[in-house]
mmCIF file of C-alpha atoms and ligand atoms in Angstrom:
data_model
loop_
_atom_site.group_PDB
_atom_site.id
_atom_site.type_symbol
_atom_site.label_atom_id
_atom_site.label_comp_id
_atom_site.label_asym_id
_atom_site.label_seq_id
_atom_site.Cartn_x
_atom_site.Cartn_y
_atom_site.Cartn_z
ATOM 1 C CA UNK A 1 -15.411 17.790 9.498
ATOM 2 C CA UNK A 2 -15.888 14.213 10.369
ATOM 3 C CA UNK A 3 -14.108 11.889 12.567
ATOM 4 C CA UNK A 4 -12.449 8.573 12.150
ATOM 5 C CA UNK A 5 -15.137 7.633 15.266
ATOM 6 C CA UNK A 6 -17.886 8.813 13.170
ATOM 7 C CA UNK A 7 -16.793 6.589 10.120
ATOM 8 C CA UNK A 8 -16.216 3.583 12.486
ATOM 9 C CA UNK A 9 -19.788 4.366 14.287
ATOM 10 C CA UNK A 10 -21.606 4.238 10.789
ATOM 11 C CA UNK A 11 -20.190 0.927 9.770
ATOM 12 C CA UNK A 12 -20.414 -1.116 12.965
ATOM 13 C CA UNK A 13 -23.426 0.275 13.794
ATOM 14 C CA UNK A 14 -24.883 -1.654 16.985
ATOM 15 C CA UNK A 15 -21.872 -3.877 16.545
ATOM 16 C CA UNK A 16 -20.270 -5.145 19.596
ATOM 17 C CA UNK A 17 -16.998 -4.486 21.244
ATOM 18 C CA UNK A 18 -17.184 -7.568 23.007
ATOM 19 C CA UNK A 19 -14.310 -9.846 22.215
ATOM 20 C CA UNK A 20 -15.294 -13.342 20.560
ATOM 21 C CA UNK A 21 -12.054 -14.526 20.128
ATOM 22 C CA UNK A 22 -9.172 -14.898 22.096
ATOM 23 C CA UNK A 23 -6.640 -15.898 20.066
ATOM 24 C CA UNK A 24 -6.500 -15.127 15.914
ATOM 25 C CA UNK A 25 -4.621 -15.234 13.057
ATOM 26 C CA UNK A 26 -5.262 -13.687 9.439
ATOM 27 C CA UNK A 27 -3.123 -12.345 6.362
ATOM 28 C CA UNK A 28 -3.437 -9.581 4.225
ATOM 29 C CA UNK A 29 -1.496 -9.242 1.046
ATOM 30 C CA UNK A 30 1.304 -6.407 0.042
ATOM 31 C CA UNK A 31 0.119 -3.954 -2.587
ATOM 32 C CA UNK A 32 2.460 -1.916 -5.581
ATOM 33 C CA UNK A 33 -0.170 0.432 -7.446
ATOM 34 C CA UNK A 34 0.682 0.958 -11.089
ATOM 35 C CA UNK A 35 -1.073 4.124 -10.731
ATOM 36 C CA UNK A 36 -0.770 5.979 -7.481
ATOM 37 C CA UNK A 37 -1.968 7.416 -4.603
ATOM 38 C CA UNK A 38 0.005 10.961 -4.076
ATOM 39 C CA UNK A 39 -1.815 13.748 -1.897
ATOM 40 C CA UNK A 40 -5.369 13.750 0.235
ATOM 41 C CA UNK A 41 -8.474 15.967 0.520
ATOM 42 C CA UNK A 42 -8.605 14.748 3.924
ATOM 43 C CA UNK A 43 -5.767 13.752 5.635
ATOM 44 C CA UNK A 44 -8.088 12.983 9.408
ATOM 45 C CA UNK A 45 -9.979 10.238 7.066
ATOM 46 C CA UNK A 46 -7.152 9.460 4.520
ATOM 47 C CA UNK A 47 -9.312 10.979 1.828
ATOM 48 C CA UNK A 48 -7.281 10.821 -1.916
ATOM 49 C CA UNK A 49 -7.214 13.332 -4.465
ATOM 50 C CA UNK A 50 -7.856 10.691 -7.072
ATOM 51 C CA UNK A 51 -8.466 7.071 -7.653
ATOM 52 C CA UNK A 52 -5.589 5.076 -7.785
ATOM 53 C CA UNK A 53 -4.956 1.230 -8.490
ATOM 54 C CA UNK A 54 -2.798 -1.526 -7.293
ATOM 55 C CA UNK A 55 -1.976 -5.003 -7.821
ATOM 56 C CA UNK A 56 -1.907 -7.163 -4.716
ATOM 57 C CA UNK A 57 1.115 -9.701 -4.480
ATOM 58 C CA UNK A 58 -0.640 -12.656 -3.377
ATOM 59 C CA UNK A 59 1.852 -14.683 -0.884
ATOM 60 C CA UNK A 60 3.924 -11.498 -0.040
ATOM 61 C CA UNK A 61 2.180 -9.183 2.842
ATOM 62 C CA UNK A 62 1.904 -9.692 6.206
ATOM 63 C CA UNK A 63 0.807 -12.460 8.793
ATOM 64 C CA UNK A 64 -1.375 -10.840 11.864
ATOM 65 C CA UNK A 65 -1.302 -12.970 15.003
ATOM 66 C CA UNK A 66 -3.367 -11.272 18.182
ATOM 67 C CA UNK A 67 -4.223 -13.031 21.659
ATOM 68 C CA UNK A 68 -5.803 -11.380 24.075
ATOM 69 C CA UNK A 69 -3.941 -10.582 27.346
ATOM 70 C CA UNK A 70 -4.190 -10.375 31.042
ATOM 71 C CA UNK A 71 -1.381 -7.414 31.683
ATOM 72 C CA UNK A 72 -1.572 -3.695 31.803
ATOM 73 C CA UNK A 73 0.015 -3.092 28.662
ATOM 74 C CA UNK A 74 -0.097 -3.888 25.344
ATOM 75 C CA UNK A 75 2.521 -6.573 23.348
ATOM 76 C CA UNK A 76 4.054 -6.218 19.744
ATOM 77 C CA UNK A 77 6.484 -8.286 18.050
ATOM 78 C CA UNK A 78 7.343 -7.184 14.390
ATOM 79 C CA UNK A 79 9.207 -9.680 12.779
ATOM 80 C CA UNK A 80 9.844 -11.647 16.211
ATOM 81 C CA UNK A 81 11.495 -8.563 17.442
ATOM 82 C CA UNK A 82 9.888 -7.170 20.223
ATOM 83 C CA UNK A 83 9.034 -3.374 19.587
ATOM 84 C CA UNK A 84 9.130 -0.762 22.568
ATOM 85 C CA UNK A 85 6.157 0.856 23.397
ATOM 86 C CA UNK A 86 7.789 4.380 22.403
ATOM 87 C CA UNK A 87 8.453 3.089 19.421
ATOM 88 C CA UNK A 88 6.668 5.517 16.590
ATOM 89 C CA UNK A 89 5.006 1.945 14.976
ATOM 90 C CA UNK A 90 3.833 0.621 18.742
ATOM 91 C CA UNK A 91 1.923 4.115 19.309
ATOM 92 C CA UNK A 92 0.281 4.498 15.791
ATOM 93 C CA UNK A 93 -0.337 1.004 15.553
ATOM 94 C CA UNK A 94 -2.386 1.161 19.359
ATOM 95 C CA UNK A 95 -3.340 4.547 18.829
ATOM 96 C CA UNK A 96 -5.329 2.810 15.697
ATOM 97 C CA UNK A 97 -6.148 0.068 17.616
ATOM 98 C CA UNK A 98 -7.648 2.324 20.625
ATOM 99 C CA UNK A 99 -10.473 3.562 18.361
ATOM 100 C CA UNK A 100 -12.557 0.095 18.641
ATOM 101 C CA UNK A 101 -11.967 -0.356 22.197
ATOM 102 C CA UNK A 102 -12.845 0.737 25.403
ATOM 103 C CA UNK A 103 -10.651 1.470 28.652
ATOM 104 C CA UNK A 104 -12.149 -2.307 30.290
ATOM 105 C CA UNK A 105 -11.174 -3.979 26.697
ATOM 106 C CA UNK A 106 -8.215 -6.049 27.592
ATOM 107 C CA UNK A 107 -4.825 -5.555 26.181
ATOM 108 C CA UNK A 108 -3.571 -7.794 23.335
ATOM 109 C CA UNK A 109 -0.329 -9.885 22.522
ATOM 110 C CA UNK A 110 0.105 -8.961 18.709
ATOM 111 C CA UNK A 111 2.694 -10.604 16.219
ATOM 112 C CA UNK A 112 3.220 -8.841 12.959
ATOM 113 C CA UNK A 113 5.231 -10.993 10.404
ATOM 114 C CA UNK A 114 6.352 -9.795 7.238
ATOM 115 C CA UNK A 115 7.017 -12.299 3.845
ATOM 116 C CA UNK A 116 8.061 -9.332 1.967
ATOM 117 C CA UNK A 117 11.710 -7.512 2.442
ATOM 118 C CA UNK A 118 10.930 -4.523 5.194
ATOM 119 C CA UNK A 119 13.798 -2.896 3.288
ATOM 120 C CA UNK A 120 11.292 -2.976 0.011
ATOM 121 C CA UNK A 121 9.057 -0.535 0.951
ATOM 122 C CA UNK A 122 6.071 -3.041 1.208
ATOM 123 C CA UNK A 123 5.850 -4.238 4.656
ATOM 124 C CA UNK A 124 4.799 -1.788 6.536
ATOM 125 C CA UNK A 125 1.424 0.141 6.240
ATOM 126 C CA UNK A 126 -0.627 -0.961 3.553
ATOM 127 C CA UNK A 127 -0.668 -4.986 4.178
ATOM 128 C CA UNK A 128 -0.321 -4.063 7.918
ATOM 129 C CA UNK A 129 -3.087 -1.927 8.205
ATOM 130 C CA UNK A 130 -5.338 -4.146 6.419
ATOM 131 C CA UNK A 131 -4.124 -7.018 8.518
ATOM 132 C CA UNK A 132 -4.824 -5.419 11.671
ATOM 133 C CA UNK A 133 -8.817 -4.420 10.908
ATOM 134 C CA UNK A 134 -8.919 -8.157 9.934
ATOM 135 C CA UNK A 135 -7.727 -8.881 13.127
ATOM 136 C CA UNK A 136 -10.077 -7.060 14.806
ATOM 137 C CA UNK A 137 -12.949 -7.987 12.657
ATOM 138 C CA UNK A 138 -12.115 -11.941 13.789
ATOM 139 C CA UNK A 139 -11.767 -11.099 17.605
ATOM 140 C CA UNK A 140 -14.665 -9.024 17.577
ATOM 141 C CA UNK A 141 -16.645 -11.667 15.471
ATOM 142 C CA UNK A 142 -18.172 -8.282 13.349
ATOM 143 C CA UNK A 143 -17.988 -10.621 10.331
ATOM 144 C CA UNK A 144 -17.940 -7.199 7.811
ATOM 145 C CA UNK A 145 -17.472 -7.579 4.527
ATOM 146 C CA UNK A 146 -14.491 -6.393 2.700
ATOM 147 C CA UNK A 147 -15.519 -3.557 1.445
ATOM 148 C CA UNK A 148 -16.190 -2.161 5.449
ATOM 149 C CA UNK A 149 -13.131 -3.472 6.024
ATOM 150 C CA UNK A 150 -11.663 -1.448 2.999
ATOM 151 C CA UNK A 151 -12.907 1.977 5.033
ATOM 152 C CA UNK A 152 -11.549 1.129 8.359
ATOM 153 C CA UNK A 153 -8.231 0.082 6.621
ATOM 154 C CA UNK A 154 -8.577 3.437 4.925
ATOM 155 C CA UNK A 155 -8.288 5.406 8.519
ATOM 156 C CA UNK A 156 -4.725 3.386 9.198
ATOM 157 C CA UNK A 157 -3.192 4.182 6.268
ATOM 158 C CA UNK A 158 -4.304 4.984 2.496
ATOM 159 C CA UNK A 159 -3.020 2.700 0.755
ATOM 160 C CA UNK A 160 -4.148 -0.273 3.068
ATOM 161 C CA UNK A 161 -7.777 -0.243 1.891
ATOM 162 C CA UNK A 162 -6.108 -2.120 -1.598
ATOM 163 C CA UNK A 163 -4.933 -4.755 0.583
ATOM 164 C CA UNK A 164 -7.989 -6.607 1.516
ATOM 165 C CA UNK A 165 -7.804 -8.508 -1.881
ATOM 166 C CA UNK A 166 -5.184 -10.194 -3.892
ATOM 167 C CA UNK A 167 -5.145 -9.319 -7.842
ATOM 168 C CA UNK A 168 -5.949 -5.951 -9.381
ATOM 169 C CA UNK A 169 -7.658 -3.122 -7.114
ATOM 170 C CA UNK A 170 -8.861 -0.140 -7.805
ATOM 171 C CA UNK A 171 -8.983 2.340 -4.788
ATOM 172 C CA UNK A 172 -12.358 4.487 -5.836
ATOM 173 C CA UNK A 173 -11.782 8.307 -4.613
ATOM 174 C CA UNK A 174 -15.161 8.938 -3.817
ATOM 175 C CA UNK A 175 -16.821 12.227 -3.484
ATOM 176 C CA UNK A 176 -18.441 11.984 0.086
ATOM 177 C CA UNK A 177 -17.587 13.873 2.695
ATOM 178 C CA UNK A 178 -17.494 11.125 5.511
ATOM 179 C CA UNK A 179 -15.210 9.097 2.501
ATOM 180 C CA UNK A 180 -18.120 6.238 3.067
ATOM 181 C CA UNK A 181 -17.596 5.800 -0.869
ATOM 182 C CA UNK A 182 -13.902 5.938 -0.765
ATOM 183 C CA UNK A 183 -12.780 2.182 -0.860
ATOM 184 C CA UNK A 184 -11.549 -0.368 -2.888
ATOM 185 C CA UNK A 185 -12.723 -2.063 -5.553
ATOM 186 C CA UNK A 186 -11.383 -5.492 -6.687
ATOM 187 C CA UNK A 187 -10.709 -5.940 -10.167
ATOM 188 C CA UNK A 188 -12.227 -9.091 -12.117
ATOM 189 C CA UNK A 189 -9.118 -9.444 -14.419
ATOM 190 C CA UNK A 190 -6.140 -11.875 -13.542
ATOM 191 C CA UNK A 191 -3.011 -11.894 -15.485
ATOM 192 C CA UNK A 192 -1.027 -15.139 -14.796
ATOM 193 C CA UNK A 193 1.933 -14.357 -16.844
ATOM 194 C CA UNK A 194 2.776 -10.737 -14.738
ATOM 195 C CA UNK A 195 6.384 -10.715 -12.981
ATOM 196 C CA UNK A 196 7.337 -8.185 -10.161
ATOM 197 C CA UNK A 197 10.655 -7.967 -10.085
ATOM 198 C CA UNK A 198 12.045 -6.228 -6.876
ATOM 199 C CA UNK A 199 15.261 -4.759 -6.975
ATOM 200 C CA UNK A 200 16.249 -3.193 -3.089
ATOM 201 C CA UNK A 201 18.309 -0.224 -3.567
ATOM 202 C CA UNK A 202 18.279 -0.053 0.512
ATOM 203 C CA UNK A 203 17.774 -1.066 4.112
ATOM 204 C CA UNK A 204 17.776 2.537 5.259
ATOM 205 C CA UNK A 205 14.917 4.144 7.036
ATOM 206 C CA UNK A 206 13.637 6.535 4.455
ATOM 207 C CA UNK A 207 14.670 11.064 5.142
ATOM 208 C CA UNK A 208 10.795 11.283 4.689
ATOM 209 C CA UNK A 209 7.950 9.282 5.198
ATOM 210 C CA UNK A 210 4.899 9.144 2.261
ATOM 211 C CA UNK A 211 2.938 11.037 4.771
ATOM 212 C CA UNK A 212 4.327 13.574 4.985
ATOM 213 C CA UNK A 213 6.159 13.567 1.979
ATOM 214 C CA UNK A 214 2.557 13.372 -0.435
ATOM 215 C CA UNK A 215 1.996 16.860 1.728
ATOM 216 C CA UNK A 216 4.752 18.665 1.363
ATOM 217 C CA UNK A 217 4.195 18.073 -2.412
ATOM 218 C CA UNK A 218 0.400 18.963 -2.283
ATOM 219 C CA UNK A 219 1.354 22.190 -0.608
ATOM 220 C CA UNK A 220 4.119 23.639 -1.964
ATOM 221 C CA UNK A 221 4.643 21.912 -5.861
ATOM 222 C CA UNK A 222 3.378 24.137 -8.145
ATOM 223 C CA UNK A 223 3.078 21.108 -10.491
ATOM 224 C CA UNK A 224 0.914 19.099 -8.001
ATOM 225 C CA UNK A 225 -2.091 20.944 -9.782
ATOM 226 C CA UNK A 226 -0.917 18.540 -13.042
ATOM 227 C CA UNK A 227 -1.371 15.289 -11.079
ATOM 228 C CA UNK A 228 -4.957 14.963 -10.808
ATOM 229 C CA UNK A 229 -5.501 15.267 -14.742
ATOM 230 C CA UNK A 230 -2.351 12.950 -14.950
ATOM 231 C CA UNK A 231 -3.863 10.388 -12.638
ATOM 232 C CA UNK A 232 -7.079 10.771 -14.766
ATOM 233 C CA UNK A 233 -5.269 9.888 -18.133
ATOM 234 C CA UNK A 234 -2.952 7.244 -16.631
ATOM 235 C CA UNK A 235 -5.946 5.536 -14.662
ATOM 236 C CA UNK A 236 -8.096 5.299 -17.758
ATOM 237 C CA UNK A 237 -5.158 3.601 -20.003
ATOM 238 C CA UNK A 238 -3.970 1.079 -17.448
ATOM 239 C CA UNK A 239 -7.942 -0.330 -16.925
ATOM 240 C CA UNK A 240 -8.407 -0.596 -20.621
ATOM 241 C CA UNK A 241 -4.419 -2.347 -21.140
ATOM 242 C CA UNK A 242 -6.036 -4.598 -18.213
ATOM 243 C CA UNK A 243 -8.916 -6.100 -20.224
ATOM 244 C CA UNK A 244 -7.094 -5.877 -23.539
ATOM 245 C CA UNK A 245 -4.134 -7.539 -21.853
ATOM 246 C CA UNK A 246 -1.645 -4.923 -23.739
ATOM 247 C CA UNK A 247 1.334 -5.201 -21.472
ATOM 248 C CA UNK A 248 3.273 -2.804 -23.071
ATOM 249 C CA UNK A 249 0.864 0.542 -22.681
ATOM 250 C CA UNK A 250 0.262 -1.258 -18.908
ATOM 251 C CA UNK A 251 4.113 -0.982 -18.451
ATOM 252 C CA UNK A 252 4.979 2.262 -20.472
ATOM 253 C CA UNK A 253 1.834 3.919 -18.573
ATOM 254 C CA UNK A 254 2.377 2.693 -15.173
ATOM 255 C CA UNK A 255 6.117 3.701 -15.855
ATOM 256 C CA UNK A 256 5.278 7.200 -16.622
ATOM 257 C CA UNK A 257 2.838 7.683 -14.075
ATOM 258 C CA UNK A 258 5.696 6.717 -11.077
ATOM 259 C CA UNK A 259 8.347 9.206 -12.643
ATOM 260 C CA UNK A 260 5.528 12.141 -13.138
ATOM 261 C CA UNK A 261 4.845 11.536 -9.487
ATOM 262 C CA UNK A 262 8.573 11.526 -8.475
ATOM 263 C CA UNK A 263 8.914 14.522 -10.730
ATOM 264 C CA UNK A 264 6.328 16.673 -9.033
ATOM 265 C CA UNK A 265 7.993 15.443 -5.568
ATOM 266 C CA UNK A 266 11.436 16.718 -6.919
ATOM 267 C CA UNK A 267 9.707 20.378 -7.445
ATOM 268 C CA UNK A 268 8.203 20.530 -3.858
ATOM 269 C CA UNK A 269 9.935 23.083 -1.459
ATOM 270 C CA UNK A 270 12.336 21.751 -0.252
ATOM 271 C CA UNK A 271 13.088 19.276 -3.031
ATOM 272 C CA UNK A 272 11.936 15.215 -2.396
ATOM 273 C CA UNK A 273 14.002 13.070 -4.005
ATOM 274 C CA UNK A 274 13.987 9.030 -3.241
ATOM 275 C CA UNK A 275 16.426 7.986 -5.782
ATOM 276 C CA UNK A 276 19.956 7.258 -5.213
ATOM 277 C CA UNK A 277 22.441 6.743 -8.286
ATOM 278 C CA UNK A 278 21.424 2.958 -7.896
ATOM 279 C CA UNK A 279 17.916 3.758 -8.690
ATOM 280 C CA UNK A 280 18.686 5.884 -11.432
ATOM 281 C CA UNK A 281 21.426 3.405 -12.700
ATOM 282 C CA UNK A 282 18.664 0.570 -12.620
ATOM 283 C CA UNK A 283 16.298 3.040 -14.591
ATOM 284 C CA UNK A 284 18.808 3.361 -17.746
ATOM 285 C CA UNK A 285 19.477 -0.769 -17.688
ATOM 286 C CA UNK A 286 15.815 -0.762 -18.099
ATOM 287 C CA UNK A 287 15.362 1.858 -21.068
ATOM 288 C CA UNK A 288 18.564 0.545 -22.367
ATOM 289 C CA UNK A 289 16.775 -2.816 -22.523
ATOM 290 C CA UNK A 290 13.279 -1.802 -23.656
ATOM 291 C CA UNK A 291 16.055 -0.069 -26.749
ATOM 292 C CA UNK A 292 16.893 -3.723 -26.937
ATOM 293 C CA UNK A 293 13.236 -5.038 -27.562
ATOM 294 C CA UNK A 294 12.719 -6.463 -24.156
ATOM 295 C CA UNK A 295 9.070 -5.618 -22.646
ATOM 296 C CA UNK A 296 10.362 -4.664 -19.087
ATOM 297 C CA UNK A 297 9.089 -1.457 -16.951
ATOM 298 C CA UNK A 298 9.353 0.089 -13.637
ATOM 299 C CA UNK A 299 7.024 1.731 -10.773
ATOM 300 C CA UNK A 300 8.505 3.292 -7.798
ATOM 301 C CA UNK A 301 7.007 4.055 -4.467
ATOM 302 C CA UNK A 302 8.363 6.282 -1.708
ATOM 303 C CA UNK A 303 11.699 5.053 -1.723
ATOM 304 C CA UNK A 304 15.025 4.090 -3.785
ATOM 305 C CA UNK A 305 13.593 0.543 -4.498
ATOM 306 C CA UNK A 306 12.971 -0.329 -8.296
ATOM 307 C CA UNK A 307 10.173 -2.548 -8.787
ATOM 308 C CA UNK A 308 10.236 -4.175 -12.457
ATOM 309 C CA UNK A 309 7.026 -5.253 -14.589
ATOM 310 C CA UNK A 310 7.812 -7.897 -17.009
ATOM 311 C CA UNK A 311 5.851 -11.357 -18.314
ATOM 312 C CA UNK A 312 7.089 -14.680 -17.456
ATOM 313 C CA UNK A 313 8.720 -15.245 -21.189
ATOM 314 C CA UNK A 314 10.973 -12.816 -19.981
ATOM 315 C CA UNK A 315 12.490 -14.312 -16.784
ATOM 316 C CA UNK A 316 15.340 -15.493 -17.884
ATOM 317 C CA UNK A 317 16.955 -12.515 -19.937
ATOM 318 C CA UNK A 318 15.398 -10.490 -16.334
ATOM 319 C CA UNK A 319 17.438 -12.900 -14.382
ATOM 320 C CA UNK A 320 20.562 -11.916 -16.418
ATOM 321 C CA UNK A 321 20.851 -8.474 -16.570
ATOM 322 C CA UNK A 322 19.680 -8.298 -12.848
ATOM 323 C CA UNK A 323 21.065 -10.693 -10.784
ATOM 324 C CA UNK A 324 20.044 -9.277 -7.311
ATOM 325 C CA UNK A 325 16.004 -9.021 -8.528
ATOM 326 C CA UNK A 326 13.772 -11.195 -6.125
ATOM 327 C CA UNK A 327 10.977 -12.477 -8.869
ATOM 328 C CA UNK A 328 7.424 -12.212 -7.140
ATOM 329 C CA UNK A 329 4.218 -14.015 -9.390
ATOM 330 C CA UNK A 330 0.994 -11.974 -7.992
ATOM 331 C CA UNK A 331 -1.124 -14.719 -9.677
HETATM 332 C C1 2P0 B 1 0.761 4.253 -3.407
HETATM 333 N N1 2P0 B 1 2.256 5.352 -1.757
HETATM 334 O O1 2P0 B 1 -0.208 4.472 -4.168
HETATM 335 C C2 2P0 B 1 1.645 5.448 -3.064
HETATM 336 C C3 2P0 B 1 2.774 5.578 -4.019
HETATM 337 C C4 2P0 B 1 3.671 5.589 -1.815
HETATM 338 C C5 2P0 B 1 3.981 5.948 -3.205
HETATM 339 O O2 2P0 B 1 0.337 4.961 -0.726
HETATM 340 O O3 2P0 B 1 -0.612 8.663 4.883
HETATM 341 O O4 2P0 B 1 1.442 4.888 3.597
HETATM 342 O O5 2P0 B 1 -0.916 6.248 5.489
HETATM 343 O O6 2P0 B 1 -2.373 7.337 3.741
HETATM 344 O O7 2P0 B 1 -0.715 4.817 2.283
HETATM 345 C C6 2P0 B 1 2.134 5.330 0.681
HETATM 346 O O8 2P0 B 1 1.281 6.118 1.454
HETATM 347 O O9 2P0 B 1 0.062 6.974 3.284
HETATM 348 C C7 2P0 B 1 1.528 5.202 -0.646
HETATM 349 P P1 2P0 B 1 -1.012 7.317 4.410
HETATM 350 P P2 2P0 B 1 0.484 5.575 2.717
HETATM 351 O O10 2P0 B 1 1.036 3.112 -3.006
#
């Protein structure tokens, strides 16, 4: 079994853990995969059971701001709140943190802030995640490219190895072992015309996290065995609705492939269910309307949020029939 040390040894080979810069700042953007990430191989290196892809959102994600410091202990300030070194964020973030640096490496001042709604789902690990190895690549001056970056983002969190690029990505499963071909890919297509639409559903800390949630399912679903071949189909239609610029199978497909994940959640032991009768409600304006001829869809991630997929023609009648959506252009 390998380590997340062995992973980092291999890709900053002879680098050092000297620090070149005292003082940093860098961004990485927020990610929403169309098809998704549910369930690893490996859960020490965040290993997937298949490929999933994401679109990156651009202007929304997260702003990384470190400076090194000359105190015992380490500093974080989410969202200019200062966050207690109990806190379950402070330790996994440092815990992370701890694996490039030595007991003499000196402690750091870091400042986390968000442009996307915490309450959204999309704040926290992905763009974070791939923030932070940006941050460390800067004050380290290991000048890696983004596809190293991609695997160390990978050991934070899964989905954070989509969020070193704006635009499509396509997070590539690999077969390895060590996960040393398990990163993302970027995605040559752009799309100008593609609307997010967020619709918060709530504010509250989720019953489960993903983590633990994607391993309950992989455990105990006996549908989870579907997934993979689901993944498989879903993955294949959305790349070729990408470069054929269908948005209706890239809607209907990425649609289908957020409720068959939800629906293999919902048969886990016990039962995982993220939706609240707003989410559900939100679900039949949105069929209701596609009965109407309008081209809008939905993905949802680990929690009651909605977010829609629609083109910019459709903005107005969007704006209408959902007057609390925030409208986010990943292009
Ligand atoms: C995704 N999600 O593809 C899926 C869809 C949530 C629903 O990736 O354990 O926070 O850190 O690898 O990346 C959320 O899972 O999980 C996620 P870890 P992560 O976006």
């Amino acid at each position: 079994m390998y380590s997340k040390e062995y992973v980092i040894d291999q890709i900053l080979s002879g680098k050092s853990k000297q620090i070149q810069l005292e003082k940093g700042t860098v961004y990485a953007p927020a990610n929403i995969a169309l098809c998704k990430y549910w369930g690893k191989r490996n859960r020490t290196l965040n290993l997937p059971m298949t490929s999933s892809l994401s679109i990156g959102l651009a202007q929304k994600g997260s702003h990384f701001a470190f400076e090194v410091l000359d105190e015992k202990l380490d500093r974080l300030m989410l969202n200019r709140t200062v966050v207690n070194d109990q806190d379950d964020f402070y330790q996994r973030l440092f815990s992370f943190i701890n694996l490039f640096r030595t007991s003499s490496t000196p402690r750091l001042d870091i400042n986390i802030n968000s442009t996307v709604p915490i309450a959204a789902g999309l704040a926290s690990s992905a763009s974070g995640f791939a923030s932070v190895v940006k941050g460390l690549n800067a004050l380290y001056g290991w000048q890696l490219n983004d596809s190293d970056l991609s695997i160390l983002a990978r050991l934070g969190s899964g989905s954070a190895c989509r969020s070193l690029w704006s635009g499509f990505v396509e997070w590539q499963m690999g077969a390895r072992d060590d996960g040393m071909d398990s990163l993302g890919l970027p995605l040559t297509c752009i799309w100008p015309q593609l609307r997010i639409g967020l619709l918060l559903a709530s504010s509250e800390k989720k019953s489960i996290s993903s983590r633990d949630a994607m391993a309950l399912t992989k455990e105990t679903s006996g549908f989870y065995a579907l997934w993979p071949q689901q993944v498989s189909i879903d993955l294949t239609q959305i790349k070729k609705a990408l470069v054929e610029k269908d948005f209706s199978t890239l809607g209907q497909t990425s649609e289908r492939n957020a409720l068959a994940m939800h629906a293999t959640m919902l048969t886990a032991t016990p039962s995982i269910l993220y939706s609240t009768p707003q989410t559900t409600a939100w679900m039949q304006h949105v069929w209701q309307l596609r009965k109407d001829n309008v081209d809008v869809y939905f993905t949802q991630d680990a929690g009651p949020n909605l977010k829609l997929l629609f083109l910019e023609k459709d903005t107005e009648n969007i704006l209408q029939h959902f007057a609390e959506v925030e409208i986010i252009q990943p292009f």
